Coordinates of C-alpha atoms in Angstrom, one line a residue:
M28 CA 12.4 23.3 -11.9
I29 CA 10.5 20.1 -12.6
T30 CA 7.9 20.8 -15.3
I31 CA 4.8 18.8 -16.0
S32 CA 2.9 19.1 -19.4
N33 CA -0.9 18.9 -19.6
P34 CA -2.1 15.3 -19.4
V35 CA -3.1 13.7 -22.6
Y36 CA -5.8 11.0 -22.8
T37 CA -5.4 8.1 -25.3
E38 CA -6.9 4.6 -25.9
S39 CA -5.9 1.4 -27.3
A40 CA -8.1 -1.7 -27.9
T41 CA -8.0 -2.8 -24.3
C42 CA -6.5 0.1 -22.2
A43 CA -7.0 3.7 -21.6
R44 CA -4.1 6.0 -20.6
I45 CA -3.4 9.5 -19.3
S46 CA 0.1 10.5 -19.8
A47 CA 2.3 13.8 -19.3
S48 CA 5.8 14.7 -20.0
V49 CA 7.9 15.3 -16.8
E50 CA 11.1 17.2 -17.4
I51 CA 13.5 16.7 -14.4
S52 CA 16.4 18.5 -16.1
A53 CA 17.5 19.7 -19.5
N54 CA 18.9 16.2 -20.1
H55 CA 16.1 14.2 -18.4
K56 CA 12.5 14.0 -19.7
S57 CA 10.2 11.1 -19.0
E58 CA 6.6 10.3 -20.0
I59 CA 4.8 9.3 -16.9
F60 CA 1.6 7.4 -17.4
F61 CA -1.6 6.0 -15.5
E62 CA -3.5 3.5 -17.5
T63 CA -6.5 1.2 -16.8
D64 CA -9.0 -1.1 -18.5
I65 CA -10.7 0.6 -21.3
Q66 CA -14.1 0.3 -19.5
Y67 CA -12.9 2.8 -17.0
G68 CA -11.1 5.1 -19.4
S69 CA -13.7 7.8 -19.0
Y70 CA -12.9 8.0 -15.3
L71 CA -9.2 9.0 -15.8
T72 CA -8.7 12.5 -14.9
H73 CA -7.0 14.5 -17.5
E74 CA -8.6 17.8 -16.7
V75 CA -6.2 18.6 -14.1
S76 CA -2.6 17.3 -13.4
D77 CA -3.2 16.3 -9.6
A78 CA -1.9 12.8 -9.9
F79 CA 1.3 13.8 -11.7
V80 CA 1.9 16.7 -9.3
I81 CA 1.9 14.1 -6.5
A82 CA 4.1 11.8 -8.5
V83 CA 6.8 14.3 -8.7
L84 CA 6.5 15.8 -5.3
L85 CA 9.1 13.7 -3.4
P86 CA 11.6 13.7 -6.2
A87 CA 11.3 17.4 -6.3
L88 CA 11.5 17.8 -2.6
V89 CA 14.7 15.9 -2.1
T90 CA 16.4 17.4 -5.0
Q91 CA 15.1 20.8 -3.9
Q92 CA 13.5 21.8 -7.1
G93 CA 10.2 23.5 -7.6
I94 CA 7.4 22.3 -9.8
V95 CA 5.8 24.0 -12.7
V96 CA 2.4 22.6 -13.9
E97 CA 0.0 23.6 -16.5
T98 CA -3.3 22.7 -14.6
I99 CA -4.0 21.7 -11.0
S100 CA -7.3 21.5 -8.9
D101 CA -7.9 24.4 -6.5
H102 CA -8.0 22.0 -3.6
L103 CA -4.7 20.4 -4.2
Y104 CA -3.2 23.9 -4.9
Y105 CA -4.6 25.1 -1.6
H106 CA -3.1 22.2 0.4
F107 CA 0.1 22.0 -1.4
K108 CA 2.1 24.2 1.0
T109 CA 0.8 22.1 4.1
I110 CA 1.7 18.9 2.3
V111 CA 5.2 20.0 1.5
Y112 CA 5.6 21.2 5.1
L113 CA 4.8 17.7 6.4
L114 CA 7.0 16.0 3.9
G115 CA 9.8 18.5 4.6
K116 CA 9.7 17.8 8.2
A117 CA 9.7 14.1 7.7
F118 CA 12.6 14.1 5.1
E119 CA 14.5 17.0 6.7
C120 CA 14.2 19.1 3.5
N121 CA 13.4 22.9 3.0
P122 CA 10.0 23.5 1.4
I123 CA 9.7 24.0 -2.3
K124 CA 7.3 26.1 -4.5
L125 CA 4.7 25.1 -7.0
Q126 CA 3.7 27.4 -9.9
A127 CA 0.5 26.5 -11.7
K128 CA -0.5 28.2 -14.9
E129 CA -4.3 27.5 -14.3
I130 CA -6.2 26.5 -11.1
I131 CA -9.3 24.8 -11.9
H132 CA -12.3 24.0 -9.7
T133 CA -13.3 20.7 -10.7
N134 CA -16.9 19.7 -10.9
F135 CA -16.8 15.8 -11.1
S136 CA -19.7 13.4 -10.0
P137 CA -17.9 10.2 -8.7
H138 CA -20.0 7.4 -7.3
A139 CA -17.8 4.7 -6.3
V140 CA -16.6 3.5 -2.8
G141 CA -13.3 1.8 -3.3
T142 CA -10.5 0.1 -1.5
G143 CA -7.3 -1.7 -2.7
F144 CA -7.3 -5.5 -2.6
S145 CA -4.1 -7.6 -2.2
G146 CA -5.6 -10.4 -0.2
G147 CA -3.6 -9.6 2.9
I148 CA -4.6 -9.0 6.4
D149 CA -5.1 -5.3 6.0
S150 CA -7.2 -5.3 2.8
L151 CA -9.3 -8.2 3.8
C152 CA -10.1 -6.6 7.0
T153 CA -11.0 -3.4 5.3
Y154 CA -13.3 -5.3 2.9
I155 CA -15.1 -7.4 5.5
N156 CA -15.6 -4.5 7.9
H157 CA -16.8 -2.1 5.0
T158 CA -19.3 -4.5 3.6
S159 CA -21.0 -5.5 6.7
E160 CA -24.5 -4.4 7.9
E161 CA -22.6 -2.3 10.5
C162 CA -21.0 -0.1 8.0
P163 CA -23.3 2.9 6.9
S164 CA -24.7 1.9 3.5
A165 CA -23.3 5.0 1.9
L166 CA -19.8 4.1 2.9
R167 CA -20.0 0.4 2.0
I168 CA -17.5 -0.8 -0.6
T169 CA -18.8 -0.8 -4.2
H170 CA -15.5 -1.4 -6.1
L171 CA -12.2 -3.1 -5.5
A172 CA -8.9 -1.7 -6.8
L173 CA -5.3 -2.7 -7.4
F174 CA -2.6 -0.2 -8.2
N175 CA 0.9 -0.7 -9.6
V176 CA 2.5 2.5 -8.2
G177 CA 5.6 1.4 -6.5
A178 CA 5.0 -1.4 -4.2
Y179 CA 6.2 -3.9 -6.8
G180 CA 9.6 -2.3 -7.2
N181 CA 11.2 0.4 -9.2
N182 CA 12.1 -1.7 -12.4
Y183 CA 8.9 -1.2 -14.5
N184 CA 9.2 -4.4 -16.7
Q185 CA 9.6 -6.7 -13.5
S186 CA 7.1 -4.8 -11.5
Y187 CA 4.4 -5.3 -14.2
L188 CA 4.9 -8.9 -14.1
D189 CA 4.4 -9.1 -10.5
F190 CA 1.5 -6.9 -10.4
S191 CA -0.1 -8.8 -13.2
K192 CA 0.0 -12.1 -11.0
D193 CA -1.6 -10.2 -8.1
L194 CA -4.2 -8.8 -10.5
E195 CA -5.2 -12.3 -11.6
R196 CA -5.8 -13.3 -7.9
A197 CA -7.7 -10.2 -7.3
Q198 CA -10.0 -10.7 -10.2
I199 CA -10.9 -14.1 -8.8
F200 CA -11.8 -12.7 -5.5
A201 CA -13.8 -9.8 -7.1
K202 CA -15.7 -12.4 -9.1
E203 CA -16.6 -14.3 -6.2
V204 CA -17.8 -11.3 -4.1
G205 CA -19.6 -9.7 -7.0
K206 CA -17.6 -6.4 -7.0
P207 CA -16.0 -4.7 -10.0
L208 CA -12.2 -4.5 -10.0
V209 CA -10.4 -1.4 -11.4
Y210 CA -6.7 -1.3 -11.8
I211 CA -4.1 1.4 -12.3
N212 CA -0.9 0.5 -13.9
S213 CA 1.9 3.3 -13.9
N214 CA 5.6 3.8 -14.5
I215 CA 5.8 6.5 -11.8
S216 CA 8.2 4.3 -9.8
T217 CA 11.0 5.0 -12.3
L218 CA 11.1 8.6 -10.9
Y219 CA 12.2 7.3 -7.6
T220 CA 16.0 6.7 -7.8
H221 CA 17.1 9.2 -5.1
E222 CA 18.4 7.2 -2.1
K223 CA 16.2 9.1 0.1
I224 CA 13.0 7.9 -1.6
V225 CA 14.0 4.7 -3.3
F226 CA 12.1 2.3 -0.8
Y227 CA 8.4 2.1 -1.2
S228 CA 7.6 2.4 2.4
L229 CA 9.0 6.0 2.5
R230 CA 6.3 7.0 -0.2
S231 CA 3.5 4.4 0.2
T232 CA 0.5 6.8 1.0
L233 CA 1.4 9.4 -1.6
S234 CA 1.9 6.6 -4.2
L235 CA -1.6 5.3 -3.5
A236 CA -3.0 8.8 -3.5
M237 CA -1.7 9.2 -7.1
G238 CA -3.7 6.2 -8.3
I239 CA -6.8 7.5 -6.5
L240 CA -6.4 11.0 -8.0
A241 CA -5.9 9.6 -11.3
L242 CA -9.6 8.0 -11.0
Q243 CA -11.1 10.9 -8.9
K244 CA -14.0 11.0 -11.5
L245 CA -14.7 7.4 -10.3
F246 CA -14.1 7.5 -6.5
R247 CA -16.0 9.6 -4.2
T248 CA -14.8 7.6 -1.2
Y249 CA -11.6 5.6 -0.9
Y250 CA -10.2 3.5 1.9
I251 CA -6.5 3.1 2.3
S252 CA -5.8 0.1 4.6
S253 CA -3.5 1.0 7.4
T254 CA -0.5 -1.1 8.3
G255 CA -0.4 0.2 11.9
T256 CA -2.5 2.3 14.5
I257 CA -2.8 6.0 15.0
D258 CA -0.9 5.6 18.2
D259 CA 2.3 5.4 16.3
F260 CA 1.6 8.8 14.7
R261 CA 4.9 10.9 14.1
L262 CA 6.7 12.5 11.3
S263 CA 9.1 9.9 10.2
K264 CA 11.6 9.3 7.3
L265 CA 11.5 5.7 7.9
D266 CA 7.8 4.8 6.9
Q267 CA 5.0 6.9 5.5
Y268 CA 2.3 5.0 7.4
Y269 CA 3.4 6.9 10.7
Y270 CA 1.8 10.1 9.3
E271 CA -0.6 8.8 6.7
S272 CA -3.6 10.1 8.4
A273 CA -2.3 13.8 8.3
L274 CA -1.5 13.4 4.5
V275 CA -4.8 12.1 3.3
Q276 CA -6.7 14.8 4.9
R277 CA -4.8 17.2 2.4
L278 CA -5.1 14.9 -0.6
G279 CA -9.0 14.6 -1.0
N280 CA -11.2 17.4 -2.2
Q281 CA -14.8 18.5 -2.4
H282 CA -15.8 15.3 -4.2
L283 CA -13.3 12.8 -2.9
D284 CA -12.8 11.5 0.7
I285 CA -9.7 9.3 1.3
F286 CA -9.9 7.5 4.7
I287 CA -7.3 5.6 6.6
S288 CA -9.4 2.4 7.5
E289 CA -9.0 0.3 10.6
H290 CA -6.5 3.0 12.1
D291 CA -7.7 1.9 15.6
I292 CA -6.8 -1.7 15.7
N293 CA -3.5 -3.5 15.1
R294 CA -2.4 -6.5 12.8
V295 CA -3.1 -9.0 15.6
E296 CA -6.6 -7.5 16.1
K297 CA -7.2 -7.6 12.4
T298 CA -6.2 -11.1 12.2
R299 CA -8.6 -12.1 15.0
I300 CA -11.5 -10.6 12.9
L301 CA -10.5 -12.8 9.9
I302 CA -10.1 -16.2 11.5
E303 CA -13.8 -17.0 11.3
S304 CA -14.2 -15.6 7.8
P305 CA -14.8 -18.1 5.1
L306 CA -13.6 -15.6 2.7
A307 CA -10.3 -15.1 4.5
Q308 CA -9.8 -18.9 5.1
K309 CA -10.2 -19.2 1.3
Y310 CA -8.3 -16.0 -0.1
L311 CA -5.8 -14.9 2.6
Y312 CA -2.6 -14.0 0.7
V313 CA 0.1 -12.4 2.7
C314 CA 3.2 -13.7 0.8
A315 CA 5.9 -11.4 -0.6
A316 CA 8.0 -14.2 -1.9
D317 CA 7.8 -13.0 -5.7
I318 CA 8.6 -9.5 -4.8
Y319 CA 11.5 -10.3 -2.2
N320 CA 12.9 -12.8 -4.6
S321 CA 13.0 -10.2 -7.6
K322 CA 14.0 -7.3 -5.5
R323 CA 16.2 -8.8 -2.8
G324 CA 17.5 -11.9 -4.3
T325 CA 16.0 -14.3 -1.8
N326 CA 14.9 -17.9 -2.7
F327 CA 11.6 -18.2 -1.0
K328 CA 9.5 -21.0 -2.4
K329 CA 5.7 -21.3 -2.9
D330 CA 5.9 -24.9 -4.0
T331 CA 3.6 -26.4 -1.5
S332 CA 1.1 -23.8 -0.7
P333 CA -0.1 -20.3 -2.0
N334 CA 1.9 -18.6 0.7
C335 CA 5.5 -19.5 0.9
C336 CA 5.7 -19.7 4.9
E337 CA 9.3 -18.3 4.7
C338 CA 9.0 -14.5 4.1
I339 CA 8.7 -12.1 6.9
K340 CA 5.0 -11.4 5.9
C341 CA 4.1 -14.9 6.1
T342 CA 6.0 -15.8 9.2
R343 CA 4.5 -13.0 11.3
T344 CA 0.9 -13.9 10.1
L345 CA 1.6 -17.6 11.0
L346 CA 2.8 -16.6 14.4
A347 CA -0.3 -14.7 15.1
L348 CA -2.6 -17.6 13.8
D349 CA -0.5 -20.1 15.9
F350 CA -0.9 -18.1 19.0
M351 CA -4.7 -17.8 18.4
G352 CA -4.9 -21.6 17.8
A353 CA -6.3 -21.0 14.3
L354 CA -3.8 -22.6 12.1
D355 CA -5.9 -25.5 11.0
K356 CA -8.5 -22.9 9.6
F357 CA -5.8 -21.7 7.2
S358 CA -4.4 -25.2 6.3
D359 CA -5.3 -24.5 2.6
R360 CA -3.3 -21.1 2.4
F361 CA -0.1 -22.3 4.3
D362 CA 2.0 -25.4 4.6
L363 CA 1.8 -26.2 8.3
H364 CA 4.3 -29.1 8.1
K365 CA 6.8 -26.5 6.6
W366 CA 5.9 -24.1 9.4
L367 CA 6.4 -26.4 12.3
K368 CA 10.1 -26.9 11.0
V369 CA 10.8 -23.2 11.6
R370 CA 8.5 -22.3 14.3
D371 CA 11.2 -22.2 17.0
Q372 CA 13.4 -20.0 14.9
E373 CA 10.6 -17.7 14.1
I374 CA 9.6 -17.3 17.9
A375 CA 13.3 -16.6 18.5
R376 CA 13.3 -13.9 15.8
M377 CA 10.2 -12.4 17.1
F378 CA 11.8 -12.0 20.5
I379 CA 14.8 -10.4 19.1
R380 CA 12.9 -7.8 16.9
K381 CA 10.2 -6.9 19.3
E382 CA 11.9 -3.7 20.5
R383 CA 12.2 -2.2 17.0
D384 CA 9.3 -3.9 15.0
H385 CA 5.7 -3.1 15.9
F386 CA 4.5 -6.3 14.3
A387 CA 6.9 -8.4 16.2
A388 CA 5.9 -6.6 19.4
E389 CA 2.3 -7.1 18.8
N390 CA 2.8 -10.8 18.3
W391 CA 5.0 -11.0 21.4
E392 CA 2.2 -9.5 23.5
L393 CA -0.2 -12.0 22.2
Y394 CA 2.2 -14.9 22.7
T395 CA 3.0 -13.9 26.4
L396 CA -0.8 -13.5 27.1
S397 CA -1.5 -16.9 25.7
G398 CA 1.0 -18.4 28.2
G399 CA 3.9 -18.5 25.8
Y400 CA 7.6 -18.3 26.8
I401 CA 11.1 -18.7 25.5
T402 CA 12.0 -22.4 25.6
P403 CA 15.6 -23.8 26.1
E404 CA 15.8 -24.6 22.3
Q405 CA 14.7 -21.1 21.4
K406 CA 17.3 -19.5 23.8
T407 CA 19.9 -21.6 22.1
I408 CA 18.7 -20.2 18.7
I409 CA 18.7 -16.6 20.1
N410 CA 22.2 -17.1 21.7
Q411 CA 23.6 -18.2 18.3
G412 CA 23.2 -14.5 17.3
N413 CA 22.5 -15.1 13.6
L414 CA 19.0 -13.8 13.5
R415 CA 18.0 -10.3 12.6

């Protein structure tokens, strides 16, 4: 059994933290924490262990251990079996049990409407659509957020460095648009060493939910930006986005709504929304060079522009902007001379990947609709067979 102690709230001069002791086995005990800026300390939820239960859920499931917790909210306790059922189907594991010593009906009064901000296509589209006049006033974004809950890798020290760089960028954007920025920094990714859950894409929705639940006294509504459309819905062990809509329905409660935003439009359609946005033209940041270089040993360089123009996140964005005729609008964000040198190679790579990568498939459809075709030069690259 994995046991979780009652969360403890502590403060330092600049940070506030909730932490709990998590005992994986007799020889493996860790202190797991969620921390934020001191001004948001009062919103950290130590009254129940919801964030910690979600944090240990997948490690418990794939090792087939039950969970023992001191306190849990009644809503999460009620939904636990359904959540485990969904995850069990996705990861091909038998259900596990939860033992709670105290089940609490929380009575929080959150007020904020939040969303994560990375500067990418998804988060910028969510922000623009949910601050427009077309969005109902009660659902308009009031706060931006950035969470270090796994996307930056499982090595905490390195993940904190990469997270800190993104936090600086997010703070600049938040200042310009006049929205408060709240962060969560956590070491929960150190729990994800099992081969079935080591990659962030396998647990992305749950990981974001941990950060949201750690601040459930702040957020009454939270938008998770979808990376795909609901057309892709299925239970899959490859990527949690496929069934994120089913999960978030069980992770909210009577005072917290978690929504999957822009679940009806794909990445190409989101990009089209952004091409006329001055904010997007000034702040678009899709690059994963820092993370890929530290996690995968690549050597992508951001020496001539904010986005490296080399990693897969940059190149698929550049393809879409190129096919829409909008590259010039983003010349401050990408090195277009660098792009032109690799354009044929990336079109060939898109052609090869389109049957197994929905981003490549979306870009291929855009390319062909705009009159694009595979040139002899691109055919030569494809026939060389060294693209993945």
